Tab-separated table of C-alpha atoms in Angstrom:
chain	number	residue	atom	x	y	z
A	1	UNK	CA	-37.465	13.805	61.555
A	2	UNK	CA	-39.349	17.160	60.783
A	3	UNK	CA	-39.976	19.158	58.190
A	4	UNK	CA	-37.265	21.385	56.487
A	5	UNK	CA	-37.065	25.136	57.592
A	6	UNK	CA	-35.849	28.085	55.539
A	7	UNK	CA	-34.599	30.578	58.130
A	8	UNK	CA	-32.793	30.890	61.539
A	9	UNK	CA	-35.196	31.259	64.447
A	10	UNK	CA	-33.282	33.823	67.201
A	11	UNK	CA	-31.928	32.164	70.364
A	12	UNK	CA	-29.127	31.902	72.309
A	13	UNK	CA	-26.890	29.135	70.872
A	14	UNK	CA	-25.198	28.011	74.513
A	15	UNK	CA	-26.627	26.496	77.329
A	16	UNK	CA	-25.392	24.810	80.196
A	17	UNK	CA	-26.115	21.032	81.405
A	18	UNK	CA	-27.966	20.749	84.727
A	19	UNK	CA	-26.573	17.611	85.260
A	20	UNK	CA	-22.684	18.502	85.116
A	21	UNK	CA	-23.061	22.602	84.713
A	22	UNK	CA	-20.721	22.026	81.435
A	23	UNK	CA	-21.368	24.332	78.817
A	24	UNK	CA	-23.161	23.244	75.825
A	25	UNK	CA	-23.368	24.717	72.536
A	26	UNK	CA	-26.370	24.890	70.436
A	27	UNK	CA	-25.849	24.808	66.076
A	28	UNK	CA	-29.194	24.332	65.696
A	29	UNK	CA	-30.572	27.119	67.003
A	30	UNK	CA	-33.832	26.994	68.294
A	31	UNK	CA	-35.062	24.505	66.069
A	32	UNK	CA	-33.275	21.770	68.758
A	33	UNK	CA	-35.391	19.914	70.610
A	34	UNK	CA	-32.872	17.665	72.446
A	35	UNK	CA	-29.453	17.264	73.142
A	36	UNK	CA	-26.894	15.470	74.766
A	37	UNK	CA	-24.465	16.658	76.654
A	38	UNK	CA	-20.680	16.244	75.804
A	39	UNK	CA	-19.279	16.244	79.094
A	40	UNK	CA	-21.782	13.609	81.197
A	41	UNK	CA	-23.940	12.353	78.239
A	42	UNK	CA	-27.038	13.575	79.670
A	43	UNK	CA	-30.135	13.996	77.772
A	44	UNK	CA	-31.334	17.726	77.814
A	45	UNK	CA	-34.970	19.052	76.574
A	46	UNK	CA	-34.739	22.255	75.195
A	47	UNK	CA	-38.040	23.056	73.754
A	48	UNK	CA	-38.847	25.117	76.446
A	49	UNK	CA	-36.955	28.420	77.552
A	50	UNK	CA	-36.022	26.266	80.633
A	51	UNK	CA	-33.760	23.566	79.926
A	52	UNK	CA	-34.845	19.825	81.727
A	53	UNK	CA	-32.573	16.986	82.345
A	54	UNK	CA	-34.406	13.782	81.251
A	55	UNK	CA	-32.404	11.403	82.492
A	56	UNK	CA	-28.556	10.815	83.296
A	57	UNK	CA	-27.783	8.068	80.552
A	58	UNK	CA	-24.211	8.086	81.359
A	59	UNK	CA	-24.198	5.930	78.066
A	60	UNK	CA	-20.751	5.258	76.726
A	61	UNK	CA	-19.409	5.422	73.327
A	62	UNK	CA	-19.737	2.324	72.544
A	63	UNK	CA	-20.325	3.639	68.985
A	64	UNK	CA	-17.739	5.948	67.247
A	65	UNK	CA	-19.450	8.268	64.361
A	66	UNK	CA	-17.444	7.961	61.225
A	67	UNK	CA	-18.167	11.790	60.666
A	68	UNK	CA	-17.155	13.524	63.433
A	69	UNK	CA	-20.057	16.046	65.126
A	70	UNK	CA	-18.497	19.475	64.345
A	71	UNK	CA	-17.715	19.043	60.684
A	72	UNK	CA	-18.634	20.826	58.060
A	73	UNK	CA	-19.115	19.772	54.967
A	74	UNK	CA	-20.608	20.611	51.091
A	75	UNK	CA	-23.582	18.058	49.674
A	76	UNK	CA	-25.692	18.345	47.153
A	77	UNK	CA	-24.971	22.581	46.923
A	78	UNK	CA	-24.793	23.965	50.330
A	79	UNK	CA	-22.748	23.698	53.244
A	80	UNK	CA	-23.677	21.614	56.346
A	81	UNK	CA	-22.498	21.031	59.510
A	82	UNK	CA	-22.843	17.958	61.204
A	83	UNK	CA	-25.210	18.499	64.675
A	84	UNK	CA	-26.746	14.670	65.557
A	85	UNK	CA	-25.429	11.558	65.684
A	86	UNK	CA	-27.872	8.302	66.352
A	87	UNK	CA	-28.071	4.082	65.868
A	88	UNK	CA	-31.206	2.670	65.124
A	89	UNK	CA	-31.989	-0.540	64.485
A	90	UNK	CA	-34.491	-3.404	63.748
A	91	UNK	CA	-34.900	-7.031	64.378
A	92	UNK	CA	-35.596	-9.211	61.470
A	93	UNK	CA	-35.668	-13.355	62.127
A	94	UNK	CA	-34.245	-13.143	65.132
A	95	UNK	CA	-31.547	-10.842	63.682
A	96	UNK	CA	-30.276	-7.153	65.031
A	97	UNK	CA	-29.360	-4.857	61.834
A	98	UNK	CA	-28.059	-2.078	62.987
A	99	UNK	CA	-27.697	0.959	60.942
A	100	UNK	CA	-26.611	5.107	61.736
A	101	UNK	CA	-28.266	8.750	60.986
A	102	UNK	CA	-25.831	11.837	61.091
A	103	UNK	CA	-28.365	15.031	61.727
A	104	UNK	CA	-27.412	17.878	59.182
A	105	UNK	CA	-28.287	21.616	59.486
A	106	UNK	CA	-27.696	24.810	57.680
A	107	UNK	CA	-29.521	27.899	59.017
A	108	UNK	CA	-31.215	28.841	55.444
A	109	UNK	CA	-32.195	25.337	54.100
A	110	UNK	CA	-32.489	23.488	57.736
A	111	UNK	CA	-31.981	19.732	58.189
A	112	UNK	CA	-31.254	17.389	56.303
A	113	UNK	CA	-29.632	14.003	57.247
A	114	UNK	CA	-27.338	11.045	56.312
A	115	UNK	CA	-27.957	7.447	56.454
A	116	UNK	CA	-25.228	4.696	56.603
A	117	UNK	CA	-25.624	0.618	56.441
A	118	UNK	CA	-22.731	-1.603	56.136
A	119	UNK	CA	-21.078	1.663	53.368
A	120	UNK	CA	-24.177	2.185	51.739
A	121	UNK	CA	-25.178	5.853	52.624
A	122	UNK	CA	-27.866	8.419	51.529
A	123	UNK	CA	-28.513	11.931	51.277
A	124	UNK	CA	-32.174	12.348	53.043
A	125	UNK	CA	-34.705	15.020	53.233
A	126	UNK	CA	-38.264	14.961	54.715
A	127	UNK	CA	-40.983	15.894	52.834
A	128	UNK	CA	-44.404	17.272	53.355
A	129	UNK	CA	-46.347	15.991	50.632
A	130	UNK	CA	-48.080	12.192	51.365
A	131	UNK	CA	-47.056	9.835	48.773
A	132	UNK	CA	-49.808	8.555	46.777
A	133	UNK	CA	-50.993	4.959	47.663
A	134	UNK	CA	-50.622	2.295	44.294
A	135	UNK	CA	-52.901	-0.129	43.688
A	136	UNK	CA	-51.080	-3.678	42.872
A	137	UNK	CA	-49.674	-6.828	44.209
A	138	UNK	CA	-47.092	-5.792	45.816
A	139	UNK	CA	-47.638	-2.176	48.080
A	140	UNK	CA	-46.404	0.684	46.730
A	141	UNK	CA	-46.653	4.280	46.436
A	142	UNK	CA	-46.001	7.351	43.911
A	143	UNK	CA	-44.220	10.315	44.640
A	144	UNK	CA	-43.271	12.873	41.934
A	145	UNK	CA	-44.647	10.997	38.453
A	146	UNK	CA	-42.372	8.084	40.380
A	147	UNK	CA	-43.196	4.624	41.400
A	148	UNK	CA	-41.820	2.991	44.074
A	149	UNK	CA	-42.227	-0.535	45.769
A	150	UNK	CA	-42.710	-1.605	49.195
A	151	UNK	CA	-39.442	-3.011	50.659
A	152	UNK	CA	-39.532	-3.575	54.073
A	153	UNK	CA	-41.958	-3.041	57.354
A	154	UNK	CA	-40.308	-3.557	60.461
A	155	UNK	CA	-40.404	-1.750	63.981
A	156	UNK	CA	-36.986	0.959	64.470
A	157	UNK	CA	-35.836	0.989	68.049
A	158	UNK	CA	-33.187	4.263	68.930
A	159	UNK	CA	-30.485	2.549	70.526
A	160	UNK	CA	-27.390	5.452	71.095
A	161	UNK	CA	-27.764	9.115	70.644
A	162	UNK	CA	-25.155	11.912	70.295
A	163	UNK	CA	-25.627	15.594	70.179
A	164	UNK	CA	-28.484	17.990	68.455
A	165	UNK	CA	-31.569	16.466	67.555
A	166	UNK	CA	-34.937	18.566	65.924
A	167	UNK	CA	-37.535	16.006	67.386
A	168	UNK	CA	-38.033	14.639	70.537
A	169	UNK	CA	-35.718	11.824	69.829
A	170	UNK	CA	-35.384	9.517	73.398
A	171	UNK	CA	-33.477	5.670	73.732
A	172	UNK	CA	-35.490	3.320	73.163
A	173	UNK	CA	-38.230	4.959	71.102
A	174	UNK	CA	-39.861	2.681	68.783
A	175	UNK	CA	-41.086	3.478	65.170
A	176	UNK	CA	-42.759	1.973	62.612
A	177	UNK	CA	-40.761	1.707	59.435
A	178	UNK	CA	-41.698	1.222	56.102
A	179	UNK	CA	-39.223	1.778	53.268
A	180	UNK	CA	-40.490	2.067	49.398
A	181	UNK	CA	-37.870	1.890	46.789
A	182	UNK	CA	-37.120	3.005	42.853
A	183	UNK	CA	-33.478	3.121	42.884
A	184	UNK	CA	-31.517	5.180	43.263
A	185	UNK	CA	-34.329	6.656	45.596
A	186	UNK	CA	-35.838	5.860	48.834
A	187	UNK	CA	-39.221	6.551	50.604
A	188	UNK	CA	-39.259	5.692	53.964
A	189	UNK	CA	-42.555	6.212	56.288
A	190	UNK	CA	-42.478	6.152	59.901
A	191	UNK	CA	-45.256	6.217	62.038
A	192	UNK	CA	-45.538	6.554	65.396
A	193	UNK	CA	-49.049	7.178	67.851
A	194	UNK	CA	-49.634	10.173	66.557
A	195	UNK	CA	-47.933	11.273	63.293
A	196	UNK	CA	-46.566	9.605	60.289
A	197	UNK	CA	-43.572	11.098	58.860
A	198	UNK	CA	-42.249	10.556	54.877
A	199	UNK	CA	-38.370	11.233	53.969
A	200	UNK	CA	-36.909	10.999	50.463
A	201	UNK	CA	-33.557	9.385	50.290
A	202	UNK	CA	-30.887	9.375	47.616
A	203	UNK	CA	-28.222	6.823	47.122
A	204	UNK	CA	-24.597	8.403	47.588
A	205	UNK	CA	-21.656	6.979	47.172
A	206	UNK	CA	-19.738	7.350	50.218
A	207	UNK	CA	-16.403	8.320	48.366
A	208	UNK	CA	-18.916	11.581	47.662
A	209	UNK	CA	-19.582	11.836	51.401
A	210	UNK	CA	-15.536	11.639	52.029
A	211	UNK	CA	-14.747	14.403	49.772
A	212	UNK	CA	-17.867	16.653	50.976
A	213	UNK	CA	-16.456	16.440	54.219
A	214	UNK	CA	-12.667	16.456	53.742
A	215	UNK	CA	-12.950	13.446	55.203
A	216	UNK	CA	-9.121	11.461	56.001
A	217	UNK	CA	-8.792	8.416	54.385
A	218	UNK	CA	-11.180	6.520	52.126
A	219	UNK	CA	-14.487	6.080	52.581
A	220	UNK	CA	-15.196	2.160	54.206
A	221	UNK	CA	-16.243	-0.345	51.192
A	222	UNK	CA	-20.194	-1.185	50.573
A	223	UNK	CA	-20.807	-4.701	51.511
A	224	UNK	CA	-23.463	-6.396	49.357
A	225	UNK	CA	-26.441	-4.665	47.630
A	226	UNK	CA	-28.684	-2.002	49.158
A	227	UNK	CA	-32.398	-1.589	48.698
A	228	UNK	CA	-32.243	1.661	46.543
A	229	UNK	CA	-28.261	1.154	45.215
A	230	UNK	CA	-28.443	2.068	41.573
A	231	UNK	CA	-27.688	-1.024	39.636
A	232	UNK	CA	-24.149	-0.799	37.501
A	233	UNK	CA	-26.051	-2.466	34.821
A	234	UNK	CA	-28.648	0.085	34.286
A	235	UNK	CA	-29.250	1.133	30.737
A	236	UNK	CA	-26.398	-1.177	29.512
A	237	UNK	CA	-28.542	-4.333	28.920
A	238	UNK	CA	-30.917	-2.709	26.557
A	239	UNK	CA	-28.272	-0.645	24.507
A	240	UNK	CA	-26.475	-3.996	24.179
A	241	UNK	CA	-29.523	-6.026	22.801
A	242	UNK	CA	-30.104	-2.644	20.130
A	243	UNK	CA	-26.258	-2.817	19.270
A	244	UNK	CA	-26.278	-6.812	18.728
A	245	UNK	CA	-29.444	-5.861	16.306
A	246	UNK	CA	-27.844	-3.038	14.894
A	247	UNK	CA	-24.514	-5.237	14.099
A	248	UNK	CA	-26.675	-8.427	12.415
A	249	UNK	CA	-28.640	-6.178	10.272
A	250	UNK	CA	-25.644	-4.654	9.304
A	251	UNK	CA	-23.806	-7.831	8.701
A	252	UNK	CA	-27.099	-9.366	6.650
A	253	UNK	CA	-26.599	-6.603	4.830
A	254	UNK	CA	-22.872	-6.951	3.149
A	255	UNK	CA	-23.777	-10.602	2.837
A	256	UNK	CA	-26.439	-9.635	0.361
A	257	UNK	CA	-23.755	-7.584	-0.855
A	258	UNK	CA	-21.236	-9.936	-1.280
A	259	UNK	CA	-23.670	-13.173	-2.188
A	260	UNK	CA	-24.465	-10.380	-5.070
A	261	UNK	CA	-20.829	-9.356	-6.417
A	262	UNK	CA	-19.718	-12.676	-6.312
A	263	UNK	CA	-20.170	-14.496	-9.392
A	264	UNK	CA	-20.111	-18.578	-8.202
A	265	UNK	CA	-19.979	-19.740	-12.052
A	266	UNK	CA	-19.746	-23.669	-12.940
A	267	UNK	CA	-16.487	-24.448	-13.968
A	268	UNK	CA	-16.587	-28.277	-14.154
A	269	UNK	CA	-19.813	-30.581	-14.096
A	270	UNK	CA	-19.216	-34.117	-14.790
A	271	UNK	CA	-20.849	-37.228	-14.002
A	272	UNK	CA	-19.722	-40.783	-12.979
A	273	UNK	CA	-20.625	-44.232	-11.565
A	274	UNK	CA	-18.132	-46.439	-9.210
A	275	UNK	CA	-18.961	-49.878	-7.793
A	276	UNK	CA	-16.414	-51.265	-5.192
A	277	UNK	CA	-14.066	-54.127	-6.081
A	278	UNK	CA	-14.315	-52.944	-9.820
A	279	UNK	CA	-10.571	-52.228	-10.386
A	280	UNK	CA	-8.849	-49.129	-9.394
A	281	UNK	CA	-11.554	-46.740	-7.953
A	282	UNK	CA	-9.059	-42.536	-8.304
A	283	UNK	CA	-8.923	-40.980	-11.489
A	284	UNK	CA	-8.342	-37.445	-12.305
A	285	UNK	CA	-10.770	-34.922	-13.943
A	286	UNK	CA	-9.723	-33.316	-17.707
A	287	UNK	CA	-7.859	-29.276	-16.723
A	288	UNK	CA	-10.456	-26.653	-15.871
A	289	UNK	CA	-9.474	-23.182	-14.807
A	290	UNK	CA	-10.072	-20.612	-12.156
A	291	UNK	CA	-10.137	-17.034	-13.374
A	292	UNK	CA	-9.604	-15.267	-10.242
A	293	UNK	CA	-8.396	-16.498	-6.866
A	294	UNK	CA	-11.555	-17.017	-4.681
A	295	UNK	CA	-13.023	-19.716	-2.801
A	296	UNK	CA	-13.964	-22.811	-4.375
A	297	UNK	CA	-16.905	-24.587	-3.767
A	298	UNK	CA	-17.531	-28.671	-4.492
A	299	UNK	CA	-20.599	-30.109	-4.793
A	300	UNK	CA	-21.359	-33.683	-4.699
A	301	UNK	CA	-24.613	-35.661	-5.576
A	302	UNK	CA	-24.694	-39.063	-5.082
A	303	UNK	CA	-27.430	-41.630	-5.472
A	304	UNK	CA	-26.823	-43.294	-2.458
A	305	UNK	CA	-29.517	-45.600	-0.510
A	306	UNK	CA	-29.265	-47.018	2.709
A	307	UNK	CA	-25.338	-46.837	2.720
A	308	UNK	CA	-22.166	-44.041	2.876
A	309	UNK	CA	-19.560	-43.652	0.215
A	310	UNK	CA	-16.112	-40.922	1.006
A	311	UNK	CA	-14.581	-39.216	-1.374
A	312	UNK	CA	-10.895	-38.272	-1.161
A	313	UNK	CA	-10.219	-35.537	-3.637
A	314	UNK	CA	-6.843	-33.333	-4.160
A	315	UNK	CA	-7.163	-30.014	-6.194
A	316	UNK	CA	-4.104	-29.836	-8.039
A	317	UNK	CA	-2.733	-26.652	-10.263
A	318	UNK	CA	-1.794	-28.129	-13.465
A	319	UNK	CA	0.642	-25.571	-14.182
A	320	UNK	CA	2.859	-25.857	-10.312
A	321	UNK	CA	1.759	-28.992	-9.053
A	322	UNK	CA	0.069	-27.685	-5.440
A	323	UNK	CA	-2.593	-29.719	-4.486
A	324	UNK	CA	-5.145	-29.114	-1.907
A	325	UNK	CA	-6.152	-32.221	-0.134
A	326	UNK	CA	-9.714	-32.343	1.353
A	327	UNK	CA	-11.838	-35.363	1.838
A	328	UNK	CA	-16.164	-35.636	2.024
A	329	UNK	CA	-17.752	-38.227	3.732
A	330	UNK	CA	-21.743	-39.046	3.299
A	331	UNK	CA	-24.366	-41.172	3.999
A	332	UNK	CA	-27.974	-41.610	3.727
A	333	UNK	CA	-30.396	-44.360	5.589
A	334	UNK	CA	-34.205	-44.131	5.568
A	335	UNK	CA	-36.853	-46.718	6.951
A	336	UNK	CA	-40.040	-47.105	9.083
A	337	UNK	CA	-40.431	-48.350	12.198
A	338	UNK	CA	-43.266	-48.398	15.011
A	339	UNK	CA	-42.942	-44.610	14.958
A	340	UNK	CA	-43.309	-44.068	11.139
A	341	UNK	CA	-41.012	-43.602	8.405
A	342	UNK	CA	-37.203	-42.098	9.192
A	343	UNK	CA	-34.746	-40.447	7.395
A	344	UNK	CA	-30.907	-39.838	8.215
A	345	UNK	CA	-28.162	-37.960	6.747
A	346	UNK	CA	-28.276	-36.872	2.693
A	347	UNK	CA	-26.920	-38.421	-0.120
A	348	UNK	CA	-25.261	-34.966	-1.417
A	349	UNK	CA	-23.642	-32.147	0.148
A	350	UNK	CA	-20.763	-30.007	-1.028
A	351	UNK	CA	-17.561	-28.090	0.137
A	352	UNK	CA	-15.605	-24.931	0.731
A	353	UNK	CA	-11.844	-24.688	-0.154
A	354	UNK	CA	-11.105	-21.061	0.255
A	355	UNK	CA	-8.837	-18.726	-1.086
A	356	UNK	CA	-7.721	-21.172	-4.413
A	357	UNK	CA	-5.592	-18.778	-6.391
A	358	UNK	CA	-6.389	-18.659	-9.765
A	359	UNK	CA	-5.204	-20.902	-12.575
A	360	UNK	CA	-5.394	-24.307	-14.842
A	361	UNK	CA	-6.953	-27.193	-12.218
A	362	UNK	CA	-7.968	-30.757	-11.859
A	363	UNK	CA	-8.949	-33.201	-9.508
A	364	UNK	CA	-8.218	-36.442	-8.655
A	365	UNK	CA	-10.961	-38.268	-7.137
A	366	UNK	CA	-10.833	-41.583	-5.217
A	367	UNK	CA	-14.206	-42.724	-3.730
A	368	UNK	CA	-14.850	-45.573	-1.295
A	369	UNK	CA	-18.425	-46.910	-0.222
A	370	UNK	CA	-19.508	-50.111	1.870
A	371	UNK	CA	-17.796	-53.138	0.380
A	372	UNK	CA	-20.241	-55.406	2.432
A	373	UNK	CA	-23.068	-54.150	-0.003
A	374	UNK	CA	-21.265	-55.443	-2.819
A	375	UNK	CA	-19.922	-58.739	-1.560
A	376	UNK	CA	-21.585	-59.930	1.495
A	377	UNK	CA	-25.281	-60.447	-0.266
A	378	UNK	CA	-25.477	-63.231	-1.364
A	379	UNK	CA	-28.952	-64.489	-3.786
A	380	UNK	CA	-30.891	-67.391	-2.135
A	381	UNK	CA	-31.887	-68.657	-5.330
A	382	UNK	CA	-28.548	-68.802	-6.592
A	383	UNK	CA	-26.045	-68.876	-3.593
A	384	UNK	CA	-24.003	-66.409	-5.425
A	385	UNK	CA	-23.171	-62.784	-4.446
A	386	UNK	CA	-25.448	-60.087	-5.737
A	387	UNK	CA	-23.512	-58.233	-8.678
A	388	UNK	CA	-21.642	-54.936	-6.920
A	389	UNK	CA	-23.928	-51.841	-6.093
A	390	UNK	CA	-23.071	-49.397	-8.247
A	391	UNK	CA	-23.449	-45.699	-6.811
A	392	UNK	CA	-24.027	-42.933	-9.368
A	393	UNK	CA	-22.718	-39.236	-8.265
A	394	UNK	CA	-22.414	-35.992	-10.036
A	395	UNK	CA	-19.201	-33.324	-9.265
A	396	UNK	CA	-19.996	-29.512	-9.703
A	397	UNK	CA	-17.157	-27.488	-8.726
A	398	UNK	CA	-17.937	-23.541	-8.686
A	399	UNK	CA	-15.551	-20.514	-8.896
A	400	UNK	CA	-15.796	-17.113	-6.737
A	401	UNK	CA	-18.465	-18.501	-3.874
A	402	UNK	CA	-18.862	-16.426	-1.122
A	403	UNK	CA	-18.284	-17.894	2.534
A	404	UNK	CA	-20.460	-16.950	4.503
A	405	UNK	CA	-19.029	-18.888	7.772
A	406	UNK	CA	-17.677	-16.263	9.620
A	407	UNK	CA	-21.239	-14.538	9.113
A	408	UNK	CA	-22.683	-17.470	11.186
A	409	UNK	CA	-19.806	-17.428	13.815
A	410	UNK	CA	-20.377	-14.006	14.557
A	411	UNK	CA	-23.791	-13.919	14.464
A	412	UNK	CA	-24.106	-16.890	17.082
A	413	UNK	CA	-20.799	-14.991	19.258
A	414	UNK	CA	-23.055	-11.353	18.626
A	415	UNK	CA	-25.794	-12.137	21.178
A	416	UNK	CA	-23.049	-13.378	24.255
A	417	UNK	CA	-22.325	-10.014	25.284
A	418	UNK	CA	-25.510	-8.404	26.339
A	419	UNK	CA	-26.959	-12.061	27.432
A	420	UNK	CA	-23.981	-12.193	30.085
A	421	UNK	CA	-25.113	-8.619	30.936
A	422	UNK	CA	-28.964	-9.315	31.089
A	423	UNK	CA	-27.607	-12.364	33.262
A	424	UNK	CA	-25.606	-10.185	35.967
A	425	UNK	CA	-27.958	-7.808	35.800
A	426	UNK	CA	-30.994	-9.927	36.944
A	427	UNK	CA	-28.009	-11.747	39.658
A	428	UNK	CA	-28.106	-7.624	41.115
A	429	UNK	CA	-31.537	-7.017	41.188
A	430	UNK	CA	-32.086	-10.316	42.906
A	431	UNK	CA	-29.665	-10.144	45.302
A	432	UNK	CA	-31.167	-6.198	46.504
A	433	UNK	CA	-34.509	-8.021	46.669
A	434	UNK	CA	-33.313	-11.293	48.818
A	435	UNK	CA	-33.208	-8.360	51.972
A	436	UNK	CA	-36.452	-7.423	51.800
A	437	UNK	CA	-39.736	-8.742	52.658
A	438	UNK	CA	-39.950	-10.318	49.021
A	439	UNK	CA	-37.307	-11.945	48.870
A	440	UNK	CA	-39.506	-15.294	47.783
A	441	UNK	CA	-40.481	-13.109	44.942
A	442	UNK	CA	-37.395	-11.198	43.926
A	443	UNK	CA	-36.732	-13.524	40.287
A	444	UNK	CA	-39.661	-12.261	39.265
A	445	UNK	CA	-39.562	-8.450	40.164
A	446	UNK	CA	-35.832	-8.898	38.838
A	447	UNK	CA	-36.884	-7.381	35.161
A	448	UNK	CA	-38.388	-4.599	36.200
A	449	UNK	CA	-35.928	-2.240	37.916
A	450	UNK	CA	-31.905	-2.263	36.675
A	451	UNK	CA	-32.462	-4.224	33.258
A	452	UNK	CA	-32.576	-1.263	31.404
């Protein structure tokens, strides 16, 4: 590829073939330096005002450009028309990828030219200025205030040509390529004896390509990730992780609200003692009342040791008879072992009923605890069963307590989203970095591109 020219050069724009005397037209002008010929396939050198045949390649078409030479088409602000057609292609493992360049021209801006791998295609322009070399672990270079990594080295060969070509171009000409990448942008350097030459690729969607050129049909699907494909993800992951923070600060913020407005005053505090086996264990509670229909919150402390207790309880409204059955079941064991002392469970813990309307209550209470710690003990020194464990507790039922459970539900559900995002995200950026010469390496250079 060579360097972009800004006005037509004056020359005849036909020739004919030497090979087949078939005329051949000229779009580039005289900024052509080869070209094959329509009729016979030859390749012609026109650099000099004598036309040479180089050689009689007689290839055939074994590959079909998707853009036809001739058209004319509008990318990126100007009008083109299509001139070149070649396949390159490299050899990676043991592997052929194969991959196709479409030469572009337009008398005032020059040439500019299209690149197309398995639907992936981009918009490419040479440029003068050498990159600047970055020092790191992995190669890279800087172009523009932008820094792009090494992605592949491998050796180009020119396997099929077609049409108008500004360089020398000849089957079977070998390049080196190396192709740095900050998506949606491409460096690409290849060097050959005597000349290295940089081009600046942009990602395009091929449905863009289509339309620019009036194209029939729909543009053929892109199969798997490209080294410089802009990542769907980009910019989403971090807006999600700010909006998750935004929302929890947010919803800290009417709980304080709410934990504030809502009054949670004792309504009934009473204490007791039950021992199993020592007659009928339910009673009910003297009438309390609830001034305003709210949630209703149950505390129980118990004085359990080494043992559980439940508690069936039914709220009932003195005044219509609805009750509002909920049960509490506890337990609390401690000890020492080889690994030091050990605690489990609690011996209190309380409960939400929400959404009690308000009125004249009471409850009936019915606990249970272990009945072997009562009966199955039995004294050595007088072969008779210790006297029942008693277990004292204390009930402290509270009016107009907040809930703040659906607080914790979303908060837990809140950071989902933009982890599932983060997740596909870093899938992307690994799978662009599994075809390139990194690939051992691409988890870890998977934060640094598309999670944004």
């Amino acid at each position: 590829m060579t360097p972009m020219v800004t006005a037509p050069v004056v020359k005849a724009k036909g020739l004919n073939c030497p090979n087949c005397g078939n005329a051949v037209e000229l779009k580039g002008f005289a900024y052509t330096l080869r070209v094959t010929c329509p009729s016979c396939g030859s390749m012609l050198d026109t650099s000099e005002p004598n036309v040479k045949l180089l050689g009689q390649f007689q290839q055939k078409m074994t590959r079909m450009p998707l853009i036809p030479l001739g058209s004319r088409g509008h990318l990126k602000g100007a009008d083109w028309d299509l001139i070149g057609f070649q396949t390159r292609a490299i050899v990676v493992d043991g592997t052929t990828y194969e991959w196709t360049e479409y030469v572009l021209f337009n008398p005032y801006k020059g040439f500019r030219y299209l690149t197309e791998y398995q639907g992936h295609w981009n918009f490419v322009t040479t440029i003068e200025s050498i990159p600047e070399p970055v020092i790191g672990i992995r190669p890279g270079v800087k172009y523009k205030d932008l820094t792009y990594k090494h992605f592949q080295h491998a050796n180009a060969d020119t396997s099929f040509v077609l049409g108008e070509f500004p360089w020398k171009v000849q089957l079977g000409e070998i390049v080196g390529a190396d192709d740095y990448v900050a998506p949606p942008y491409m460096l690409s350097a290849e060097t050959t004896s005597d000349e290295i030459t940089w081009s600046l690729g942009e990602y395009t969607p091929g449905s863009e390509i289509w339309q620019g050129f009036k194209l029939p049909g729909s543009a053929p699907s892109a199969v798997g990730v490209y080294a410089n494909q802009p990542s769907p993800y980009e910019g989403k992951v971090r807006g999600l992780w700010l909006l998750m923070f935004f929302l929890m600060v947010s919803l800290a913020f009417a709980a304080i609200i709410m934990s504030g407005m809502a009054r949670g005053g004792v309504v009934f505090d009473q204490k007791y003692a039950f021992a199993p086996g020592n007659g009928e264990p339910s009673f009910v509670t003297p009438v309390f009342e609830l001034k305003s229909t709210s949630n209703v919150e149950l505390t129980i402390k118990t004085s359990l040791s080494n043992s559980w207790a439940y508690f069936n309880f039914a709220l009932i409204n003195d005044d219509t008879g609805t009750a509002y059955n909920f049960g509490k079941e506890m337990s609390y064991y401690y000890g020492s072992d080889s690994d030091g002392s050990w605690t489990e469970g609690s011996a209190g813990d309380s409960v939400m009923v929400p959404r009690i309307p308000a009125g004249h209550y009471y409850l009936r209470v019915e606990p249970e605890m272990d009945k072997a710690k009562a009966t199955s003990y039995v004294s050595p020194a007088t072969g008779k069963p210790y006297a029942p464990i008693a277990m004292n507790y204390e009930l402290i039922l509270k009016n107009d307590v907040p809930s703040f459970a659906l607080f914790w539900i979303v908060i837990i559900l809140l950071p989902i989203p933009p982890i599932v995002r983060a997740i596909q995200a870093a899938s992307f950026n690994n799978r662009r970095w599994q075809e390139s010469d990194y690939a051992t390496a691409s988890s870890s250079s998977s934060s640094d591109d598309d999670d944004d």
